[in-house]
Amino acid sequence: MRVRTLAVALLAGGLALTACGKEGGPGDTGTAPSQQVAADVKVDGSPTFDKIKARGRVIVGVKEDQPGLGYKDPTSGKFTGFDIEIAKLVAAKLGYGDDKIDYKAIPSAGREQALINGDVDYYVGTYTINNKRKEQVGFAGPYYTAGQDLLVKKDDNSITGPETLKGKKVCSVTGSTPIQKVKTDGLTEPENIVELQTYSLCVEQLEQGAVDAVTTDDAILKGYASQSPTTLKVVGKTFSTEPYGIGLPKEDKALRGKINDILDEAINGGAWEAAYKATLGVSGSDADKPVIERY
Amino acid sequence: MSSVLFDVPGPRARLRHRLYAAIGILVLVAAIGFVLYRFADTGQFEGRKWSWLEYKNIQLTLGEALLNTLKAFALGAVFALLFGAIFAAGQLSDHKVIRVPSMVVVELFRAVPLVVLIFVFHYGVSLGSPLYSVVLGLTLYNGSVLAEVFRAGVLSLPRGQSEAAYAVGMRKTQVMRHVLLPQAVRAMLPAIISQLVVLLKDTALGFLITYDELLDFARDIGSQFQFGRPLVPVTIIVAAVYISMCLLLTWLATYLEKRSRRDKKVIALEKKPAEDVVAAAV
Amino acid sequence: MDVLLDNLDLYGPGFLNTVELFLISAVGSLVLGTILAMLRVAPVPVMRAMGTAYVTIVRNTPLTLVFFFFALAFPALGIVTADTFGGSAASLFYTAALFALTLYTAAFVCEVVRAGINTVPVGQAEASRALGLTFGQMLGSVVLPQATRAVVPPMMSTMIALLKNTTIAAGFSVFQAGSISANLAERGENQLIGLLWVAGFFVVLVIPMTLLQRSLEKRWSIAR
């Protein structure tokens, strides 16, 4: 481990010699709403909350590669986005401020295992609630109702919904649910389907003009559109429903109830809207408030 | 200077050669000029597209990515050499029970594309961390090629070597361990190192299963909006890193070959069995 | 067996595309590689330098990186656009894959050809010149027949490698044998069995080529 650290330090040192190693990032924006930290919170009968209390910190599982949703700035190492704001909001109402949250980036494939192992206390990251997943983990929420949508260039008025995709080049991630839908519904010709490894590569192809549209959940697309609202837009005609929930350990019903209360309050108060406006809302698209579904 | 194809040039040929040289330089300059123009025209030289290099956190990430590449390479190389030695010995065994299965294993892993092997381990049997799948794939594929290299090396040694060893009363394993293998490894060193270069390059396949190595770094930074999506600049930097690493290894191979040629202890082989294997190291 | 039979519509076109990619880039890389080899043995230093530079750079670059460049980064340079190749997205990525495979393999073809030419002793060429053979006669009747023996076996190894390398296109939106498993996953099929079938087909394709290569190698090594 020490050798590894040393090697990284040496390498960084070498690079720093030539480039001086700037701290911070060029894209630092400080518009995120601040949260009131609650005091003396009690969640009776929640093993997860007891763990948090004993630790004195919250560990939240998030995505790190979804701009506007769950995104780790490679220059500053800071996490930003709508999912992050929701995670902060929940933590604050549980009694833990910004400085007491540890984010842990976990890709989609490792989410269930991380919750089962207890590596994270809860998970906020484009996590669609469905019955198959409910067999393994618990869900609070939904805190956002996403749906498959299309990201196009701002000046492109020829694509207005899924039925206008014929003859257009459509990009999404290899083996993902959205690309499957495009294939099975025959939304465009097979030779016009582009499958890449990440959405950011697709967005890049869209900006280069190699594809005409990127398709996946509107939340993810809004994240990209909020990065460059002058060149990209989300069509806004969803053709599936993906309720995003907060992933929790399956048996922790007490914490699930508590987080549902927190979300309910945030949605009906102004906190949810503030979080949305500061992140995904930058894209220029509005969103409907979700309705909590307790089970 | 005379080569197989060309005679020593006379005055007219020399003139023609100068003309060719001029044309060659012109074509080269035009090609480079065109590429530079396209770069400038599409804004690849803009400061913003290169500014990511300045940030400390990104430099650290680049360092981590490089370390991950080297880690996959080191683990893959060690295990592949072991695998190769074991299966070379297996292929050379006098017992059919050992020889035939070894040959089958080596042939099979050489015939299956490395991508498919890595996919089998990652998506088929879900080994978990992509590193495991990458290293296992690299080991089985390159180990099989190395087994062939070792075997060819042993077979290329003059028969007198083993005969003499048997004559002084050595046993089979002793002959192999003390006489044949050390000489074979030396004779095949260039081929072994070129296979290691292949192994180093193949670590980039980890990209396909999102192992955090250099190419994965290129994709991540290349899609950063705040730097204007610097895919071209970051590809150039990462390519330079790969090329220098491979050149270092190749240089090591040449150096070792030169040293061993000076070394009197190495037996001059009648034909070079290494050549085909080296040439095939794609 | 069910995985294979139920998804023949993936396996058939998948392997057909693999073979097509292989054949086109094989021809391309043989032509380009031979031209490069000519450059590398040319009597003009500039040409030799050009050939050497190309081979050194390309041979030491991972093929995945070459793919990455042509499929994802190259379009950013604006030399080709989506409409350059018939306008469909697939053709753009397919062309990128062809370029990557051809340019990469050409460097290895070049080395094989060059090594083959170098196995012919200079005395052979000198003797034929002394006999008054023209350049063409010397090449056709003396040098090339001897060089071929040294070239064909390793060239077959290079081509086998090319066939296997086509699977890397799986990560760059080109449908071929390597992308069958991702499509199987979408259909909810067992990926392990699906992948083992892919591996099996490659064994069937590659082993005969290997056997032919070995027998040629053996036959010609005795004759030399």
CSV table of N, CA and C in Angstrom, one decimal, chain B residues 1-8 16-18 20-21 24-25 27-28 34-35 38-39 42 44 107-116 119-120 123-125 141 148 151 197 200-202 204-205 207-208 215 218-219 231-232 234-236 238-239 242-243 246-247 250 271 275-276 278-282, chain C residues 38 41-44 46-48 50 56-62 64-65 68-69 72-74 76-79 104 108 112 117-122 125-126 129 135 138-139 143 150 153-154 157-158 161 164-165 167-168 170-172 178 181 191-192 195-196 198-199 202-203 206-207 210 214 217 221:
chain,number,residue,atom,x,y,z
B,1,MET,N,26.4,0.2,-50.3
B,1,MET,CA,25.4,-0.5,-49.6
B,1,MET,C,24.5,-1.3,-50.6
B,2,SER,N,24.5,-2.6,-50.4
B,2,SER,CA,23.7,-3.4,-51.3
B,2,SER,C,22.7,-4.2,-50.5
B,3,SER,N,21.4,-4.2,-51.0
B,3,SER,CA,20.4,-5.0,-50.4
B,3,SER,C,20.0,-6.1,-51.4
B,4,VAL,N,19.1,-7.0,-50.9
B,4,VAL,CA,18.6,-8.0,-51.8
B,4,VAL,C,17.9,-7.5,-53.0
B,5,LEU,N,17.2,-6.4,-52.8
B,5,LEU,CA,16.3,-5.9,-53.9
B,5,LEU,C,17.0,-4.9,-54.7
B,6,PHE,N,18.0,-4.2,-54.2
B,6,PHE,CA,18.5,-3.1,-55.0
B,6,PHE,C,20.0,-3.1,-55.1
B,7,ASP,N,20.4,-2.8,-56.3
B,7,ASP,CA,21.9,-2.8,-56.6
B,7,ASP,C,22.4,-1.4,-56.1
B,8,VAL,N,23.7,-1.4,-56.0
B,8,VAL,CA,24.3,-0.1,-55.6
B,8,VAL,C,24.0,0.9,-56.7
B,16,ARG,N,17.4,9.8,-59.3
B,16,ARG,CA,16.0,9.4,-59.2
B,16,ARG,C,15.7,9.3,-57.7
B,17,HIS,N,16.6,8.7,-57.0
B,17,HIS,CA,16.4,8.6,-55.5
B,17,HIS,C,16.2,9.9,-54.9
B,18,ARG,N,17.0,10.9,-55.3
B,18,ARG,CA,16.8,12.2,-54.7
B,18,ARG,C,15.4,12.8,-55.0
B,20,TYR,N,12.7,10.9,-55.5
B,20,TYR,CA,11.8,10.2,-54.6
B,20,TYR,C,11.8,10.7,-53.2
B,21,ALA,N,13.0,11.1,-52.8
B,21,ALA,CA,13.2,11.6,-51.4
B,21,ALA,C,12.4,12.9,-51.3
B,24,GLY,N,8.8,12.2,-51.3
B,24,GLY,CA,8.4,11.6,-50.0
B,24,GLY,C,8.3,12.6,-48.9
B,25,ILE,N,9.2,13.6,-48.9
B,25,ILE,CA,9.2,14.6,-47.9
B,25,ILE,C,8.0,15.5,-48.1
B,27,VAL,N,5.1,14.7,-49.5
B,27,VAL,CA,3.9,13.9,-49.1
B,27,VAL,C,3.8,14.0,-47.5
B,28,LEU,N,4.9,13.7,-46.9
B,28,LEU,CA,4.9,13.7,-45.4
B,28,LEU,C,4.5,15.0,-44.9
B,34,PHE,N,-1.9,18.7,-43.0
B,34,PHE,CA,-3.3,18.6,-43.1
B,34,PHE,C,-3.9,18.2,-41.7
B,35,VAL,N,-3.2,17.3,-41.0
B,35,VAL,CA,-3.7,16.9,-39.7
B,35,VAL,C,-3.6,18.1,-38.8
B,38,ARG,N,-6.4,20.4,-39.5
B,38,ARG,CA,-7.7,19.9,-38.9
B,38,ARG,C,-7.8,20.1,-37.4
B,39,PHE,N,-6.6,19.8,-36.8
B,39,PHE,CA,-6.6,20.0,-35.3
B,39,PHE,C,-6.9,21.4,-35.0
B,42,THR,N,-10.6,22.5,-35.8
B,42,THR,CA,-11.6,22.0,-34.9
B,42,THR,C,-11.3,22.4,-33.4
B,44,GLN,N,-8.7,21.8,-31.5
B,44,GLN,CA,-8.0,20.8,-30.6
B,44,GLN,C,-6.8,21.4,-29.8
B,107,GLU,N,-3.8,-25.1,-27.2
B,107,GLU,CA,-4.5,-24.8,-28.5
B,107,GLU,C,-5.8,-24.1,-28.3
B,108,LEU,N,-6.6,-24.5,-27.3
B,108,LEU,CA,-7.9,-23.9,-27.1
B,108,LEU,C,-7.7,-22.4,-26.7
B,109,PHE,N,-6.9,-22.2,-25.7
B,109,PHE,CA,-6.8,-20.8,-25.3
B,109,PHE,C,-6.1,-19.9,-26.3
B,110,ARG,N,-5.3,-20.5,-27.2
B,110,ARG,CA,-4.8,-19.7,-28.3
B,110,ARG,C,-5.8,-19.3,-29.3
B,111,ALA,N,-6.8,-20.2,-29.5
B,111,ALA,CA,-7.7,-20.0,-30.6
B,111,ALA,C,-8.9,-19.1,-30.2
B,112,VAL,N,-9.2,-18.9,-28.9
B,112,VAL,CA,-10.3,-18.1,-28.5
B,112,VAL,C,-9.8,-16.6,-28.4
B,113,PRO,N,-10.5,-15.7,-29.0
B,113,PRO,CA,-10.1,-14.3,-28.8
B,113,PRO,C,-10.1,-13.9,-27.4
B,114,LEU,N,-9.1,-13.1,-27.0
B,114,LEU,CA,-8.9,-12.6,-25.6
B,114,LEU,C,-10.2,-11.9,-25.2
B,115,VAL,N,-10.8,-11.1,-26.1
B,115,VAL,CA,-12.0,-10.4,-25.7
B,115,VAL,C,-13.1,-11.3,-25.2
B,116,VAL,N,-13.2,-12.4,-26.0
B,116,VAL,CA,-14.3,-13.4,-25.6
B,116,VAL,C,-13.9,-14.1,-24.3
B,119,PHE,N,-14.7,-11.6,-21.6
B,119,PHE,CA,-16.2,-11.6,-21.4
B,119,PHE,C,-16.7,-12.8,-20.7
B,120,VAL,N,-16.2,-14.0,-21.0
B,120,VAL,CA,-16.6,-15.2,-20.3
B,120,VAL,C,-16.4,-15.0,-18.8
B,123,TYR,N,-18.7,-11.4,-17.7
B,123,TYR,CA,-20.2,-11.5,-17.8
B,123,TYR,C,-20.7,-12.9,-17.6
B,124,GLY,N,-19.9,-13.9,-18.0
B,124,GLY,CA,-20.4,-15.3,-18.0
B,124,GLY,C,-20.4,-15.9,-16.6
B,125,VAL,N,-19.2,-15.8,-15.9
B,125,VAL,CA,-19.1,-16.4,-14.6
B,125,VAL,C,-19.1,-15.3,-13.5
B,141,TYR,N,-4.4,-16.6,-22.1
B,141,TYR,CA,-4.1,-16.4,-23.5
B,141,TYR,C,-2.6,-16.3,-23.7
B,148,GLU,N,4.0,-22.3,-25.9
B,148,GLU,CA,4.5,-22.6,-27.2
B,148,GLU,C,6.0,-22.1,-27.4
B,151,ARG,N,8.3,-24.2,-25.4
B,151,ARG,CA,8.5,-25.5,-26.0
B,151,ARG,C,9.4,-25.4,-27.2
B,197,VAL,N,5.2,-7.5,-24.3
B,197,VAL,CA,4.7,-6.3,-24.9
B,197,VAL,C,3.3,-6.4,-25.3
B,200,LEU,N,1.1,-6.3,-22.3
B,200,LEU,CA,1.0,-4.9,-21.8
B,200,LEU,C,-0.1,-4.2,-22.7
B,201,LYS,N,0.0,-4.4,-24.0
B,201,LYS,CA,-1.0,-3.7,-24.8
B,201,LYS,C,-2.4,-4.2,-24.6
B,202,ASP,N,-2.5,-5.5,-24.3
B,202,ASP,CA,-3.8,-6.1,-24.2
B,202,ASP,C,-4.5,-5.7,-22.8
B,204,ALA,N,-5.3,-3.0,-22.2
B,204,ALA,CA,-6.2,-2.0,-22.6
B,204,ALA,C,-7.6,-2.6,-22.9
B,205,LEU,N,-7.7,-3.9,-23.1
B,205,LEU,CA,-9.0,-4.5,-23.3
B,205,LEU,C,-9.8,-4.4,-22.0
B,207,PHE,N,-10.7,-1.9,-20.7
B,207,PHE,CA,-11.6,-0.8,-21.1
B,207,PHE,C,-13.0,-1.3,-21.4
B,208,LEU,N,-13.0,-2.5,-22.1
B,208,LEU,CA,-14.3,-3.0,-22.5
B,208,LEU,C,-15.2,-3.5,-21.4
B,215,LEU,N,-7.0,3.7,-20.7
B,215,LEU,CA,-8.0,4.0,-21.7
B,215,LEU,C,-9.3,4.4,-21.1
B,218,ALA,N,-9.0,7.9,-20.2
B,218,ALA,CA,-9.2,8.7,-21.4
B,218,ALA,C,-10.6,8.9,-21.7
B,219,ARG,N,-11.4,7.9,-21.5
B,219,ARG,CA,-12.9,8.1,-21.8
B,219,ARG,C,-13.5,9.0,-20.8
B,231,LEU,N,-11.6,14.8,-26.0
B,231,LEU,CA,-11.3,13.4,-26.4
B,231,LEU,C,-10.0,13.2,-27.2
B,232,VAL,N,-9.8,14.1,-28.1
B,232,VAL,CA,-8.6,14.0,-29.0
B,232,VAL,C,-7.3,14.2,-28.2
B,234,VAL,N,-6.7,13.9,-25.0
B,234,VAL,CA,-6.5,12.9,-24.0
B,234,VAL,C,-6.1,11.6,-24.6
B,235,THR,N,-6.6,11.3,-25.8
B,235,THR,CA,-6.2,10.1,-26.5
B,235,THR,C,-4.7,10.2,-26.9
B,236,ILE,N,-4.3,11.4,-27.3
B,236,ILE,CA,-2.9,11.6,-27.7
B,236,ILE,C,-2.0,11.3,-26.5
B,238,VAL,N,-2.6,9.6,-23.7
B,238,VAL,CA,-2.6,8.2,-23.3
B,238,VAL,C,-1.8,7.3,-24.3
B,239,ALA,N,-2.0,7.6,-25.6
B,239,ALA,CA,-1.2,6.9,-26.6
B,239,ALA,C,0.2,7.0,-26.4
B,242,TYR,N,1.3,4.8,-23.5
B,242,TYR,CA,1.4,3.4,-23.9
B,242,TYR,C,2.6,3.1,-24.8
B,243,ILE,N,2.8,4.0,-25.8
B,243,ILE,CA,3.9,3.8,-26.7
B,243,ILE,C,5.3,3.8,-26.0
B,246,CYS,N,5.8,0.5,-24.0
B,246,CYS,CA,6.1,-0.6,-24.9
B,246,CYS,C,7.5,-0.5,-25.5
B,247,LEU,N,7.9,0.8,-25.8
B,247,LEU,CA,9.2,1.0,-26.4
B,247,LEU,C,10.3,0.6,-25.3
B,250,THR,N,10.5,-3.1,-25.3
B,250,THR,CA,11.2,-3.5,-26.5
B,250,THR,C,12.7,-3.2,-26.5
B,271,LYS,N,18.7,-22.8,-36.5
B,271,LYS,CA,17.7,-21.9,-37.1
B,271,LYS,C,17.0,-21.1,-35.9
B,275,GLU,N,11.7,-16.6,-34.5
B,275,GLU,CA,11.2,-15.6,-35.4
B,275,GLU,C,9.7,-15.6,-35.7
B,276,ASP,N,9.3,-16.8,-36.0
B,276,ASP,CA,7.9,-17.0,-36.3
B,276,ASP,C,7.0,-16.5,-35.2
B,278,VAL,N,7.7,-14.5,-32.8
B,278,VAL,CA,7.8,-13.0,-32.6
B,278,VAL,C,7.0,-12.3,-33.6
B,279,ALA,N,7.1,-12.8,-34.9
B,279,ALA,CA,6.4,-12.1,-35.9
B,279,ALA,C,4.9,-12.2,-35.7
B,280,ALA,N,4.5,-13.3,-35.1
B,280,ALA,CA,3.0,-13.6,-34.9
B,280,ALA,C,2.5,-12.8,-33.7
B,281,ALA,N,3.4,-12.2,-32.9
B,281,ALA,CA,2.9,-11.5,-31.7
B,281,ALA,C,2.1,-10.3,-32.0
B,282,VAL,N,0.9,-10.4,-32.4
B,282,VAL,CA,0.1,-9.3,-32.8
B,282,VAL,C,-0.8,-8.8,-31.6
C,38,MET,N,7.9,-2.3,-48.6
C,38,MET,CA,8.7,-1.7,-49.7
C,38,MET,C,9.4,-0.4,-49.2
C,41,VAL,N,12.5,-1.2,-47.0
C,41,VAL,CA,13.7,-1.6,-47.6
C,41,VAL,C,14.1,-0.8,-48.8
C,42,ALA,N,13.4,0.4,-49.0
C,42,ALA,CA,13.7,1.3,-50.1
C,42,ALA,C,15.1,1.8,-50.0
C,43,PRO,N,15.8,2.2,-51.1
C,43,PRO,CA,17.1,2.7,-51.1
C,43,PRO,C,17.1,4.2,-50.7
C,44,VAL,N,15.9,4.8,-50.5
C,44,VAL,CA,15.9,6.2,-50.2
C,44,VAL,C,15.7,6.4,-48.7
C,46,VAL,N,14.7,8.7,-46.6
C,46,VAL,CA,13.4,9.3,-46.1
C,46,VAL,C,12.3,8.3,-46.1
C,47,MET,N,12.2,7.5,-47.2
C,47,MET,CA,11.2,6.5,-47.2
C,47,MET,C,11.3,5.4,-46.1
C,48,ARG,N,12.6,5.0,-45.9
C,48,ARG,CA,12.8,4.0,-44.9
C,48,ARG,C,12.4,4.6,-43.5
C,50,MET,N,10.1,6.9,-42.9
C,50,MET,CA,8.7,6.9,-42.8
C,50,MET,C,8.1,5.6,-42.5
C,56,THR,N,6.9,1.5,-35.9
C,56,THR,CA,7.3,1.6,-34.5
C,56,THR,C,6.1,2.2,-33.7
C,57,ILE,N,5.4,3.2,-34.2
C,57,ILE,CA,4.3,3.8,-33.5
C,57,ILE,C,3.1,2.8,-33.4
C,58,VAL,N,2.7,2.2,-34.5
C,58,VAL,CA,1.5,1.4,-34.5
C,58,VAL,C,1.7,0.1,-33.7
C,59,ARG,N,2.9,-0.5,-33.9
C,59,ARG,CA,3.1,-1.8,-33.2
C,59,ARG,C,3.1,-1.6,-31.7
C,60,ASN,N,3.4,-0.4,-31.2
C,60,ASN,CA,3.4,-0.2,-29.8
C,60,ASN,C,2.2,0.4,-29.2
C,61,THR,N,1.1,0.5,-30.0
C,61,THR,CA,-0.1,1.1,-29.5
C,61,THR,C,-1.1,0.0,-29.4
C,62,PRO,N,-1.9,-0.1,-28.3
C,62,PRO,CA,-2.9,-1.1,-28.1
C,62,PRO,C,-4.0,-1.0,-29.2
C,64,THR,N,-7.0,-1.6,-29.0
C,64,THR,CA,-8.2,-1.0,-28.4
C,64,THR,C,-8.1,0.5,-28.5
C,65,LEU,N,-6.9,1.1,-28.3
C,65,LEU,CA,-6.7,2.5,-28.4
C,65,LEU,C,-6.9,3.0,-29.8
C,68,PHE,N,-10.5,3.1,-30.3
C,68,PHE,CA,-11.0,4.2,-29.5
C,68,PHE,C,-10.9,5.5,-30.3
C,69,PHE,N,-9.7,5.7,-30.9
C,69,PHE,CA,-9.4,6.9,-31.7
C,69,PHE,C,-10.3,7.0,-32.9
C,72,LEU,N,-14.3,7.0,-31.8
C,72,LEU,CA,-14.8,8.1,-30.9
C,72,LEU,C,-14.2,9.4,-31.1
C,73,ALA,N,-12.8,9.4,-31.2
C,73,ALA,CA,-12.2,10.7,-31.2
C,73,ALA,C,-12.1,11.3,-32.6
C,74,PHE,N,-11.8,10.5,-33.6
C,74,PHE,CA,-11.5,10.9,-35.0
C,74,PHE,C,-12.7,11.8,-35.6
C,76,ALA,N,-14.3,13.9,-34.2
C,76,ALA,CA,-14.2,15.3,-33.7
C,76,ALA,C,-13.3,16.2,-34.6
C,77,LEU,N,-12.5,15.5,-35.4
C,77,LEU,CA,-11.6,16.3,-36.3
C,77,LEU,C,-12.3,16.8,-37.5
C,78,GLY,N,-13.6,16.3,-37.7
C,78,GLY,CA,-14.4,16.9,-38.8
C,78,GLY,C,-13.9,16.5,-40.2
C,79,ILE,N,-13.0,15.5,-40.3
C,79,ILE,CA,-12.6,15.0,-41.7
C,79,ILE,C,-13.7,14.2,-42.3
C,104,TYR,N,-3.7,-1.1,-38.1
C,104,TYR,CA,-3.0,-1.8,-37.1
C,104,TYR,C,-2.3,-3.0,-37.6
C,108,PHE,N,2.1,-5.1,-38.7
C,108,PHE,CA,2.6,-6.5,-38.5
C,108,PHE,C,2.9,-7.2,-39.8
C,112,VAL,N,6.5,-8.9,-41.2
C,112,VAL,CA,6.6,-10.2,-41.7
C,112,VAL,C,7.2,-10.2,-43.1
C,117,ILE,N,11.9,-11.0,-46.7
C,117,ILE,CA,12.8,-10.6,-47.8
C,117,ILE,C,14.3,-10.7,-47.2
C,118,ASN,N,14.4,-10.4,-45.9
C,118,ASN,CA,15.8,-10.4,-45.3
C,118,ASN,C,16.3,-11.9,-45.2
C,119,THR,N,15.4,-12.9,-45.3
C,119,THR,CA,16.0,-14.2,-45.2
C,119,THR,C,16.7,-14.7,-46.4
C,120,VAL,N,16.4,-14.0,-47.5
C,120,VAL,CA,17.1,-14.3,-48.8
C,120,VAL,C,18.5,-13.7,-48.8
C,121,PRO,N,19.5,-14.6,-48.9
C,121,PRO,CA,20.9,-14.1,-48.9
C,121,PRO,C,21.2,-13.1,-50.0
C,122,VAL,N,22.0,-12.1,-49.7
C,122,VAL,CA,22.3,-11.1,-50.7
C,122,VAL,C,22.9,-11.7,-52.0
C,125,ALA,N,20.7,-12.4,-55.0
C,125,ALA,CA,20.4,-11.3,-55.8
C,125,ALA,C,21.6,-10.9,-56.7
C,126,GLU,N,22.8,-10.9,-56.0
C,126,GLU,CA,24.0,-10.6,-56.7
C,126,GLU,C,24.3,-11.5,-57.9
C,129,ARG,N,21.9,-10.9,-60.7
C,129,ARG,CA,22.3,-9.7,-61.5
C,129,ARG,C,23.5,-10.0,-62.3
C,135,PHE,N,15.5,-6.6,-63.1
C,135,PHE,CA,15.0,-6.5,-61.8
C,135,PHE,C,13.7,-7.4,-61.6
C,138,MET,N,14.6,-11.1,-61.6
C,138,MET,CA,15.3,-11.4,-60.3
C,138,MET,C,14.2,-11.6,-59.2
C,139,LEU,N,13.3,-10.6,-59.2
C,139,LEU,CA,12.3,-10.6,-58.1
C,139,LEU,C,11.4,-11.8,-58.3
C,143,VAL,N,14.2,-14.1,-55.9
C,143,VAL,CA,14.0,-13.6,-54.5
C,143,VAL,C,12.6,-14.0,-54.0
C,150,ALA,N,9.4,-18.1,-46.3
C,150,ALA,CA,9.6,-17.5,-45.0
C,150,ALA,C,8.5,-16.6,-44.5
C,153,PRO,N,4.0,-18.8,-43.5
C,153,PRO,CA,3.6,-19.3,-42.1
C,153,PRO,C,3.4,-18.1,-41.1
C,154,PRO,N,4.3,-17.2,-40.9
C,154,PRO,CA,4.0,-16.2,-39.9
C,154,PRO,C,2.9,-15.3,-40.4
C,157,SER,N,-0.2,-16.6,-39.1
C,157,SER,CA,-0.4,-16.3,-37.7
C,157,SER,C,-0.9,-14.9,-37.5
C,158,THR,N,-0.4,-14.0,-38.3
C,158,THR,CA,-0.9,-12.6,-38.2
C,158,THR,C,-2.3,-12.5,-38.6
C,161,ALA,N,-4.5,-13.8,-35.9
C,161,ALA,CA,-4.6,-12.8,-34.9
C,161,ALA,C,-5.6,-11.7,-35.3
C,164,LYS,N,-9.2,-12.8,-34.7
C,164,LYS,CA,-9.6,-12.8,-33.3
C,164,LYS,C,-9.7,-11.3,-32.9
C,165,ASN,N,-8.9,-10.4,-33.5
C,165,ASN,CA,-9.0,-9.0,-33.0
C,165,ASN,C,-10.2,-8.3,-33.5
C,167,THR,N,-13.0,-9.0,-32.7
C,167,THR,CA,-14.0,-9.0,-31.6
C,167,THR,C,-13.9,-7.7,-30.8
C,168,ILE,N,-12.8,-7.0,-30.9
C,168,ILE,CA,-12.7,-5.7,-30.1
C,168,ILE,C,-13.7,-4.7,-30.5
C,170,ALA,N,-16.6,-5.0,-30.5
C,170,ALA,CA,-17.8,-5.1,-29.7
C,170,ALA,C,-18.0,-3.9,-28.8
C,171,GLY,N,-16.9,-3.2,-28.4
C,171,GLY,CA,-17.0,-2.0,-27.6
C,171,GLY,C,-17.2,-0.8,-28.4
C,172,PHE,N,-17.3,-0.9,-29.7
C,172,PHE,CA,-17.4,0.3,-30.5
C,172,PHE,C,-18.6,0.3,-31.5
C,178,GLY,N,-18.3,-10.7,-31.3
C,178,GLY,CA,-18.0,-10.2,-29.9
C,178,GLY,C,-19.1,-9.6,-29.3
C,181,SER,N,-22.9,-11.6,-27.0
C,181,SER,CA,-23.2,-11.8,-25.6
C,181,SER,C,-24.0,-10.6,-25.0
C,191,GLN,N,-25.7,-15.8,-20.3
C,191,GLN,CA,-24.5,-15.3,-21.1
C,191,GLN,C,-23.3,-16.3,-21.1
C,192,LEU,N,-23.2,-17.1,-20.1
C,192,LEU,CA,-22.0,-18.0,-20.0
C,192,LEU,C,-22.1,-19.0,-21.2
C,195,LEU,N,-21.6,-17.3,-24.5
C,195,LEU,CA,-20.2,-17.0,-24.8
C,195,LEU,C,-19.4,-18.2,-25.1
C,196,LEU,N,-19.7,-19.3,-24.4
C,196,LEU,CA,-19.0,-20.5,-24.7
C,196,LEU,C,-19.2,-21.0,-26.2
C,198,VAL,N,-19.8,-18.9,-28.6
C,198,VAL,CA,-18.9,-18.0,-29.4
C,198,VAL,C,-17.5,-18.5,-29.4
C,199,ALA,N,-17.0,-18.8,-28.2
C,199,ALA,CA,-15.6,-19.3,-28.1
C,199,ALA,C,-15.5,-20.6,-29.0
C,202,PHE,N,-15.1,-19.9,-32.6
C,202,PHE,CA,-13.7,-19.4,-32.9
C,202,PHE,C,-12.7,-20.5,-33.0
C,203,VAL,N,-12.9,-21.5,-32.1
C,203,VAL,CA,-12.0,-22.6,-32.1
C,203,VAL,C,-12.1,-23.3,-33.5
C,206,VAL,N,-10.4,-21.2,-36.1
C,206,VAL,CA,-9.0,-20.9,-36.0
C,206,VAL,C,-8.1,-22.2,-36.1
C,207,ILE,N,-8.6,-23.3,-35.5
C,207,ILE,CA,-7.7,-24.5,-35.5
C,207,ILE,C,-7.3,-25.0,-36.9
C,210,THR,N,-4.5,-22.9,-38.0
C,210,THR,CA,-3.3,-23.2,-37.3
C,210,THR,C,-2.7,-24.4,-37.8
C,214,ARG,N,1.0,-24.8,-39.6
C,214,ARG,CA,2.1,-25.7,-39.0
C,214,ARG,C,2.6,-26.6,-40.1
C,217,GLU,N,4.7,-24.7,-42.5
C,217,GLU,CA,6.0,-24.3,-41.9
C,217,GLU,C,6.9,-25.5,-41.9
C,221,SER,N,10.3,-25.6,-44.0
C,221,SER,CA,11.6,-25.4,-43.3
C,221,SER,C,12.6,-26.5,-43.7
